[in-house]
Amino acid sequence: MQDMRAVAGRASEGREPPRRACPGDLGGPVIRPVATAFGQVAEIVGAGSLKPIVSDGARVDFHPAQQIRAACRVARLGPTTVTETVSSGHDVAVPAQEWPSLMLQMGGRSRVRHGRIIIRARAGDGLIMPPGSRRSRAEAANKQAFRGLCIPLPKETVAQAWRGIGPVHLRGDTAAHATLLGLVRLLYAEIEGGSRLLSRPSVSEGWINLLVEAVAQAAETAVLGGRGEPVRRAAQLVQQAEDAIQADLAEIASPTDLALRCGVSLRTLQAAFAAERGHSPQAALNLMRLHAVRRSLADRAGPDTVTEAYGDCGVNHHSRFSAAYKRQFGEYPSETLKNR
């Protein structure tokens, strides 16, 4: 939905003259810059067929129609933008994006493809799109033109949390999803009403923080399999985390490291472990490290010293670990090595 922003920018700055399409021809669109409460708008009109628009690596193909109309309105929100797109119908191919995007569909229908995942959305639905490339089709429906909002989320923590996770379809059927959709609608109303407060850095930063927090909660709901469309079940996430620990125990020092390996936020990882194992990621790390050290010390072909076994398994606090080892197995690590 943010994919025609560059067209709006070029039109408003006068860097690209309007091009007119003749009815029935594959001609160029007429681009009209218009000022609104949203800021500059690129309004595109034509008839029959229009040539595609290619900008910043994104390609927009307009669906043939007797009357083709599209408009792209862009408002600043601190370091990001809120973009409203209205269209009689178009296809978009977007190159890899660094940030996740939050979308709200207000009219028409759409189909969004991200990798192998396809989501079909209608008016009132929302989407959280992870970083990466995608393809979208927007169409009119029920005599309504397609109309949607897109807000890129410029927070590294959010982008990191969504690496490896597919899109989430927001229908408002969980509290977390309804809250997020409500926030986006409220923000749109503030922009549409011409609120000057949004130009203040403290206010725009506050809005971004609210949206990021709401996205994190919606993501957690999706991962844990709430009534919204799940993109990864807690069991799958826990299994992925345990596989990562087994494969690279010496390099994973903390739950934060583990969350990064799994491509989710720490809070999401903690919620998944609580749901599936009844304990925290830290407890899982501790337990798996204890058993890894025990296997190493009991192996006749293993290390010659306890210190060496600790190093192989990423143990940093030796005395604390030895005490935990004694509680778990009834003997100290040195005794396991001695009885090898």
CSV table of C-alpha atoms in Angstrom, one decimal:
chain,number,residue,atom,x,y,z
A,1,MET,CA,0.0,0.0,0.0
A,2,GLN,CA,3.0,2.3,0.4
A,3,ASP,CA,4.2,1.3,-3.0
A,4,MET,CA,3.2,4.5,-5.0
A,5,ARG,CA,4.7,6.9,-2.5
A,6,ALA,CA,7.6,7.8,-4.9
A,7,VAL,CA,5.0,8.8,-7.5
A,8,ALA,CA,3.5,11.3,-5.1
A,9,GLY,CA,6.9,12.7,-4.3
A,10,ARG,CA,7.9,13.2,-7.9
A,11,ALA,CA,4.6,14.8,-8.8
A,12,SER,CA,4.6,17.2,-5.8
A,13,GLU,CA,8.2,18.3,-6.5
A,14,GLY,CA,7.6,18.8,-10.2
A,15,ARG,CA,10.3,16.3,-11.3
A,16,GLU,CA,8.0,14.4,-13.6
A,17,PRO,CA,5.5,16.1,-15.9
A,18,PRO,CA,2.0,14.7,-16.2
A,19,ARG,CA,1.5,12.2,-19.0
A,20,ARG,CA,-1.9,11.6,-20.5
A,21,ALA,CA,-3.4,8.2,-21.5
A,22,CYS,CA,-5.7,8.0,-24.6
A,23,PRO,CA,-8.7,5.7,-24.2
A,24,GLY,CA,-7.9,2.2,-25.3
A,25,ASP,CA,-4.2,2.9,-25.6
A,26,LEU,CA,-1.4,1.7,-23.4
A,27,GLY,CA,-0.5,5.2,-22.6
A,28,GLY,CA,0.9,7.1,-19.6
A,29,PRO,CA,-1.2,8.3,-16.7
A,30,VAL,CA,-2.1,11.8,-15.9
A,31,ILE,CA,-0.5,12.6,-12.5
A,32,ARG,CA,-2.1,15.5,-10.7
A,33,PRO,CA,-0.4,16.9,-7.5
A,34,VAL,CA,-3.1,17.9,-5.0
A,35,ALA,CA,-2.6,19.3,-1.4
A,36,THR,CA,-4.7,17.8,1.4
A,37,ALA,CA,-4.5,17.4,5.2
A,38,PHE,CA,-2.4,14.3,4.5
A,39,GLY,CA,0.2,16.4,2.6
A,40,GLN,CA,0.9,16.0,-1.1
A,41,VAL,CA,-1.2,13.6,-3.1
A,42,ALA,CA,-0.5,12.0,-6.5
A,43,GLU,CA,-3.8,11.5,-8.2
A,44,ILE,CA,-3.6,9.2,-11.3
A,45,VAL,CA,-6.3,9.1,-13.9
A,46,GLY,CA,-6.7,7.5,-17.3
A,47,ALA,CA,-8.9,5.3,-19.4
A,48,GLY,CA,-8.6,1.9,-21.1
A,49,SER,CA,-5.0,0.8,-20.2
A,50,LEU,CA,-2.1,2.6,-18.6
A,51,LYS,CA,1.6,1.9,-18.7
A,52,PRO,CA,3.1,0.4,-15.5
A,53,ILE,CA,4.8,2.8,-13.1
A,54,VAL,CA,8.2,1.7,-11.9
A,55,SER,CA,9.8,3.5,-9.0
A,56,ASP,CA,12.4,2.6,-6.4
A,57,GLY,CA,12.4,-0.9,-7.6
A,58,ALA,CA,8.6,-1.3,-7.1
A,59,ARG,CA,6.3,-1.9,-10.1
A,60,VAL,CA,2.6,-0.9,-10.2
A,61,ASP,CA,0.4,-2.3,-13.0
A,62,PHE,CA,-3.1,-0.7,-13.3
A,63,HIS,CA,-6.0,-3.0,-14.1
A,64,PRO,CA,-7.7,-2.1,-17.4
A,65,ALA,CA,-11.0,-0.3,-17.0
A,66,GLN,CA,-13.2,2.3,-18.6
A,67,GLN,CA,-12.1,4.8,-15.9
A,68,ILE,CA,-8.9,4.1,-14.1
A,69,ARG,CA,-8.3,6.1,-10.9
A,70,ALA,CA,-5.6,5.9,-8.2
A,71,ALA,CA,-4.4,8.3,-5.5
A,72,CYS,CA,-1.5,8.1,-3.1
A,73,ARG,CA,-1.5,10.3,0.0
A,74,VAL,CA,1.5,10.4,2.2
A,75,ALA,CA,1.8,11.9,5.7
A,76,ARG,CA,4.9,12.1,7.8
A,77,LEU,CA,5.0,10.5,11.3
A,78,GLY,CA,8.4,11.2,12.7
A,79,PRO,CA,10.9,8.9,10.9
A,80,THR,CA,8.2,7.0,9.1
A,81,THR,CA,5.1,7.7,6.9
A,82,VAL,CA,1.4,6.9,6.9
A,83,THR,CA,0.4,6.2,3.3
A,84,GLU,CA,-3.2,6.0,2.0
A,85,THR,CA,-3.7,4.4,-1.4
A,86,VAL,CA,-7.0,4.5,-3.2
A,87,SER,CA,-7.3,2.6,-6.5
A,88,SER,CA,-9.8,1.2,-9.0
A,89,GLY,CA,-7.5,-1.8,-9.2
A,90,HIS,CA,-3.7,-2.5,-9.5
A,91,ASP,CA,-1.0,-5.1,-9.0
A,92,VAL,CA,2.2,-4.3,-7.1
A,93,ALA,CA,5.6,-6.0,-6.9
A,94,VAL,CA,7.7,-4.7,-4.1
A,95,PRO,CA,11.4,-5.4,-3.7
A,96,ALA,CA,12.9,-6.5,-0.3
A,97,GLN,CA,11.9,-4.1,2.5
A,98,GLU,CA,14.1,-3.7,5.6
A,99,TRP,CA,11.3,-2.8,8.0
A,100,PRO,CA,8.0,-4.7,8.7
A,101,SER,CA,4.8,-2.9,7.7
A,102,LEU,CA,1.5,-2.5,9.3
A,103,MET,CA,-1.5,-2.3,6.9
A,104,LEU,CA,-5.2,-1.5,7.3
A,105,GLN,CA,-7.7,-2.2,4.5
A,106,MET,CA,-10.6,0.3,4.5
A,107,GLY,CA,-12.3,-0.7,1.2
A,108,GLY,CA,-12.2,-3.2,-1.6
A,109,ARG,CA,-10.3,-6.4,-1.4
A,110,SER,CA,-6.7,-7.5,-1.8
A,111,ARG,CA,-4.5,-10.6,-2.1
A,112,VAL,CA,-0.9,-10.3,-0.7
A,113,ARG,CA,1.8,-12.9,-1.4
A,114,HIS,CA,4.9,-13.1,0.8
A,115,GLY,CA,7.0,-16.1,-0.1
A,116,ARG,CA,4.7,-19.1,-0.1
A,117,ILE,CA,2.1,-17.4,2.1
A,118,ILE,CA,-1.0,-15.8,0.5
A,119,ILE,CA,-3.4,-13.7,2.5
A,120,ARG,CA,-6.8,-12.5,1.1
A,121,ALA,CA,-8.0,-9.4,3.0
A,122,ARG,CA,-11.2,-7.4,2.8
A,123,ALA,CA,-12.4,-4.1,4.3
A,124,GLY,CA,-11.8,-3.9,8.0
A,125,ASP,CA,-8.9,-6.4,8.0
A,126,GLY,CA,-5.3,-5.6,8.8
A,127,LEU,CA,-1.9,-7.1,8.0
A,128,ILE,CA,1.5,-7.2,9.6
A,129,MET,CA,4.0,-7.8,6.9
A,130,PRO,CA,7.5,-8.9,7.8
A,131,PRO,CA,10.6,-7.5,6.0
A,132,GLY,CA,11.2,-8.9,2.6
A,133,SER,CA,9.7,-8.7,-0.9
A,134,ARG,CA,6.0,-9.2,-1.7
A,135,ARG,CA,3.4,-9.1,-4.4
A,136,SER,CA,-0.1,-7.6,-4.0
A,137,ARG,CA,-3.3,-7.3,-6.0
A,138,ALA,CA,-5.8,-4.6,-5.0
A,139,GLU,CA,-9.4,-4.6,-6.4
A,140,ALA,CA,-12.7,-2.8,-6.0
A,141,ALA,CA,-15.4,-4.8,-4.2
A,142,ASN,CA,-19.1,-4.2,-3.4
A,143,LYS,CA,-19.0,-1.0,-5.5
A,144,GLN,CA,-16.1,0.3,-3.3
A,145,ALA,CA,-12.7,1.2,-4.6
A,146,PHE,CA,-9.7,-0.4,-2.9
A,147,ARG,CA,-8.6,1.8,-0.1
A,148,GLY,CA,-5.8,1.0,2.4
A,149,LEU,CA,-3.2,2.4,4.8
A,150,CYS,CA,0.4,1.3,5.2
A,151,ILE,CA,2.8,2.3,8.0
A,152,PRO,CA,6.4,1.0,7.9
A,153,LEU,CA,7.6,0.4,11.5
A,154,PRO,CA,11.1,1.9,11.9
A,155,LYS,CA,12.1,-0.1,15.0
A,156,GLU,CA,15.0,-2.6,14.8
A,157,THR,CA,13.6,-4.6,17.6
A,158,VAL,CA,10.4,-5.2,15.6
A,159,ALA,CA,12.2,-6.0,12.4
A,160,GLN,CA,14.4,-8.5,14.3
A,161,ALA,CA,11.4,-10.1,15.9
A,162,TRP,CA,9.7,-10.7,12.6
A,163,ARG,CA,12.7,-12.3,10.8
A,164,GLY,CA,11.7,-15.8,9.9
A,165,ILE,CA,8.0,-15.2,10.7
A,166,GLY,CA,5.4,-14.9,8.0
A,167,PRO,CA,2.6,-12.3,7.7
A,168,VAL,CA,-0.2,-12.1,10.2
A,169,HIS,CA,-3.8,-11.5,9.1
A,170,LEU,CA,-5.6,-9.2,11.6
A,171,ARG,CA,-9.4,-9.6,11.6
A,172,GLY,CA,-10.1,-8.1,15.0
A,173,ASP,CA,-11.1,-11.5,16.5
A,174,THR,CA,-8.7,-11.3,19.4
A,175,ALA,CA,-8.3,-8.4,21.9
A,176,ALA,CA,-4.7,-7.8,20.8
A,177,HIS,CA,-5.7,-7.6,17.1
A,178,ALA,CA,-8.7,-5.4,17.8
A,179,THR,CA,-6.5,-3.0,19.8
A,180,LEU,CA,-4.0,-2.7,17.0
A,181,LEU,CA,-6.6,-2.1,14.4
A,182,GLY,CA,-8.3,0.5,16.6
A,183,LEU,CA,-5.0,2.4,17.1
A,184,VAL,CA,-4.4,2.6,13.3
A,185,ARG,CA,-8.0,3.9,12.8
A,186,LEU,CA,-7.5,6.5,15.5
A,187,LEU,CA,-4.2,7.6,14.0
A,188,TYR,CA,-5.8,7.9,10.6
A,189,ALA,CA,-8.6,10.1,12.1
A,190,GLU,CA,-6.0,12.4,13.7
A,191,ILE,CA,-4.2,12.8,10.3
A,192,GLU,CA,-7.4,13.2,8.4
A,193,GLY,CA,-8.5,15.9,10.9
A,194,GLY,CA,-5.3,17.9,10.3
A,195,SER,CA,-3.9,17.5,13.8
A,196,ARG,CA,-0.8,19.7,14.2
A,197,LEU,CA,0.3,17.8,17.3
A,198,LEU,CA,1.6,14.9,15.0
A,199,SER,CA,4.4,17.2,13.8
A,200,ARG,CA,5.8,17.3,17.3
A,201,PRO,CA,8.7,14.8,17.7
A,202,SER,CA,7.4,13.7,21.2
A,203,VAL,CA,3.9,13.0,19.8
A,204,SER,CA,5.0,11.1,16.7
A,205,GLU,CA,7.5,9.0,18.8
A,206,GLY,CA,4.7,8.3,21.2
A,207,TRP,CA,2.5,7.0,18.4
A,208,ILE,CA,5.2,4.8,16.9
A,209,ASN,CA,5.9,3.3,20.4
A,210,LEU,CA,2.2,2.6,20.8
A,211,LEU,CA,2.0,0.9,17.4
A,212,VAL,CA,5.2,-1.1,18.0
A,213,GLU,CA,3.9,-2.4,21.4
A,214,ALA,CA,0.6,-3.3,19.9
A,215,VAL,CA,2.3,-5.1,17.0
A,216,ALA,CA,4.4,-7.1,19.5
A,217,GLN,CA,1.2,-8.2,21.4
A,218,ALA,CA,-0.5,-9.1,18.1
A,219,ALA,CA,2.6,-11.2,17.1
A,220,GLU,CA,2.6,-13.0,20.4
A,221,THR,CA,-1.1,-13.9,19.9
A,222,ALA,CA,-0.4,-15.2,16.4
A,223,VAL,CA,2.6,-17.3,17.6
A,224,LEU,CA,0.7,-18.8,20.4
A,225,GLY,CA,-2.3,-19.7,18.2
A,226,GLY,CA,-5.0,-17.3,19.3
A,227,ARG,CA,-8.2,-17.1,17.3
A,228,GLY,CA,-6.4,-14.9,14.8
A,229,GLU,CA,-4.6,-16.7,11.9
A,230,PRO,CA,-1.4,-18.3,13.5
A,231,VAL,CA,1.9,-18.1,11.6
A,232,ARG,CA,3.8,-20.3,13.9
A,233,ARG,CA,2.6,-22.4,16.8
A,234,ALA,CA,4.3,-22.3,20.1
A,235,ALA,CA,5.4,-25.9,19.8
A,236,GLN,CA,7.2,-25.2,16.6
A,237,LEU,CA,9.0,-22.2,18.0
A,238,VAL,CA,10.0,-24.2,21.1
A,239,GLN,CA,11.3,-27.0,19.0
A,240,GLN,CA,13.3,-24.5,16.9
A,241,ALA,CA,14.8,-23.0,20.0
A,242,GLU,CA,15.8,-26.4,21.4
A,243,ASP,CA,17.3,-27.4,18.1
A,244,ALA,CA,19.4,-24.2,18.1
A,245,ILE,CA,20.6,-24.9,21.7
A,246,GLN,CA,21.6,-28.4,20.8
A,247,ALA,CA,23.4,-27.2,17.6
A,248,ASP,CA,25.3,-24.3,19.1
A,249,LEU,CA,25.2,-24.4,22.9
A,250,ALA,CA,28.6,-22.8,23.4
A,251,GLU,CA,27.6,-19.7,21.5
A,252,ILE,CA,24.1,-19.1,23.0
A,253,ALA,CA,24.8,-17.3,26.3
A,254,SER,CA,21.4,-16.0,27.1
A,255,PRO,CA,17.7,-16.2,26.2
A,256,THR,CA,18.2,-12.9,24.3
A,257,ASP,CA,20.8,-14.7,22.1
A,258,LEU,CA,18.3,-17.6,21.6
A,259,ALA,CA,15.5,-15.3,20.6
A,260,LEU,CA,17.7,-13.7,18.0
A,261,ARG,CA,18.6,-17.1,16.6
A,262,CYS,CA,14.9,-17.9,16.3
A,263,GLY,CA,14.0,-14.6,14.8
A,264,VAL,CA,11.4,-13.6,17.4
A,265,SER,CA,11.2,-11.2,20.3
A,266,LEU,CA,12.3,-12.3,23.8
A,267,ARG,CA,8.8,-11.9,25.1
A,268,THR,CA,7.3,-14.1,22.4
A,269,LEU,CA,10.0,-16.8,23.1
A,270,GLN,CA,9.2,-16.7,26.8
A,271,ALA,CA,5.5,-17.0,26.2
A,272,ALA,CA,6.0,-20.0,23.9
A,273,PHE,CA,8.2,-21.8,26.5
A,274,ALA,CA,5.7,-21.1,29.2
A,275,ALA,CA,2.8,-22.5,27.1
A,276,GLU,CA,4.7,-25.6,26.0
A,277,ARG,CA,7.2,-26.4,28.7
A,278,GLY,CA,6.0,-24.6,31.8
A,279,HIS,CA,9.3,-22.9,32.3
A,280,SER,CA,11.4,-20.1,30.8
A,281,PRO,CA,14.0,-20.1,28.0
A,282,GLN,CA,16.6,-19.5,30.7
A,283,ALA,CA,15.6,-22.7,32.5
A,284,ALA,CA,15.7,-24.6,29.2
A,285,LEU,CA,19.2,-23.3,28.6
A,286,ASN,CA,20.4,-24.3,32.1
A,287,LEU,CA,18.9,-27.8,31.9
A,288,MET,CA,20.3,-28.5,28.4
A,289,ARG,CA,23.7,-27.2,29.4
A,290,LEU,CA,23.7,-29.4,32.5
A,291,HIS,CA,23.0,-32.5,30.5
A,292,ALA,CA,25.5,-31.6,27.8
A,293,VAL,CA,28.3,-31.2,30.4
A,294,ARG,CA,27.3,-34.5,32.0
A,295,ARG,CA,27.4,-36.3,28.7
A,296,SER,CA,30.8,-34.8,27.9
A,297,LEU,CA,32.3,-35.7,31.3
A,298,ALA,CA,31.0,-39.3,31.1
A,299,ASP,CA,32.3,-39.8,27.6
A,300,ARG,CA,35.6,-41.7,27.7
A,301,ALA,CA,36.7,-39.8,24.5
A,302,GLY,CA,35.6,-36.5,26.1
A,303,PRO,CA,37.7,-33.7,27.6
A,304,ASP,CA,40.3,-34.4,30.2
A,305,THR,CA,39.2,-31.6,32.6
A,306,VAL,CA,36.0,-30.2,34.0
A,307,THR,CA,37.2,-26.7,32.9
A,308,GLU,CA,37.5,-27.9,29.3
A,309,ALA,CA,34.0,-29.4,29.4
A,310,TYR,CA,32.7,-26.2,30.7
A,311,GLY,CA,34.3,-24.2,27.8
A,312,ASP,CA,32.9,-26.6,25.2
A,313,CYS,CA,29.4,-26.1,26.6
A,314,GLY,CA,29.5,-22.4,27.2
A,315,VAL,CA,29.5,-22.4,31.0
A,316,ASN,CA,30.7,-19.1,32.4
A,317,HIS,CA,30.0,-19.2,36.2
A,318,HIS,CA,31.8,-22.3,37.3
A,319,SER,CA,31.0,-22.4,41.0
A,320,ARG,CA,27.3,-21.7,40.4
A,321,PHE,CA,27.1,-24.3,37.7
A,322,SER,CA,28.8,-26.9,39.9
A,323,ALA,CA,26.2,-26.3,42.6
A,324,ALA,CA,23.4,-26.7,40.1
A,325,TYR,CA,25.0,-29.8,38.7
A,326,LYS,CA,25.2,-31.3,42.2
A,327,ARG,CA,21.5,-30.6,42.8
A,328,GLN,CA,20.5,-32.1,39.5
A,329,PHE,CA,22.6,-35.3,39.4
A,330,GLY,CA,23.6,-35.8,43.1
A,331,GLU,CA,27.3,-35.5,42.4
A,332,TYR,CA,29.8,-32.8,41.4
A,333,PRO,CA,31.2,-32.6,37.9
A,334,SER,CA,34.6,-33.7,39.1
A,335,GLU,CA,33.0,-36.9,40.4
A,336,THR,CA,31.4,-37.6,37.1
A,337,LEU,CA,34.8,-37.2,35.4
A,338,LYS,CA,36.5,-39.4,38.0
A,339,ASN,CA,34.0,-42.2,37.5
A,340,ARG,CA,34.2,-42.1,33.7
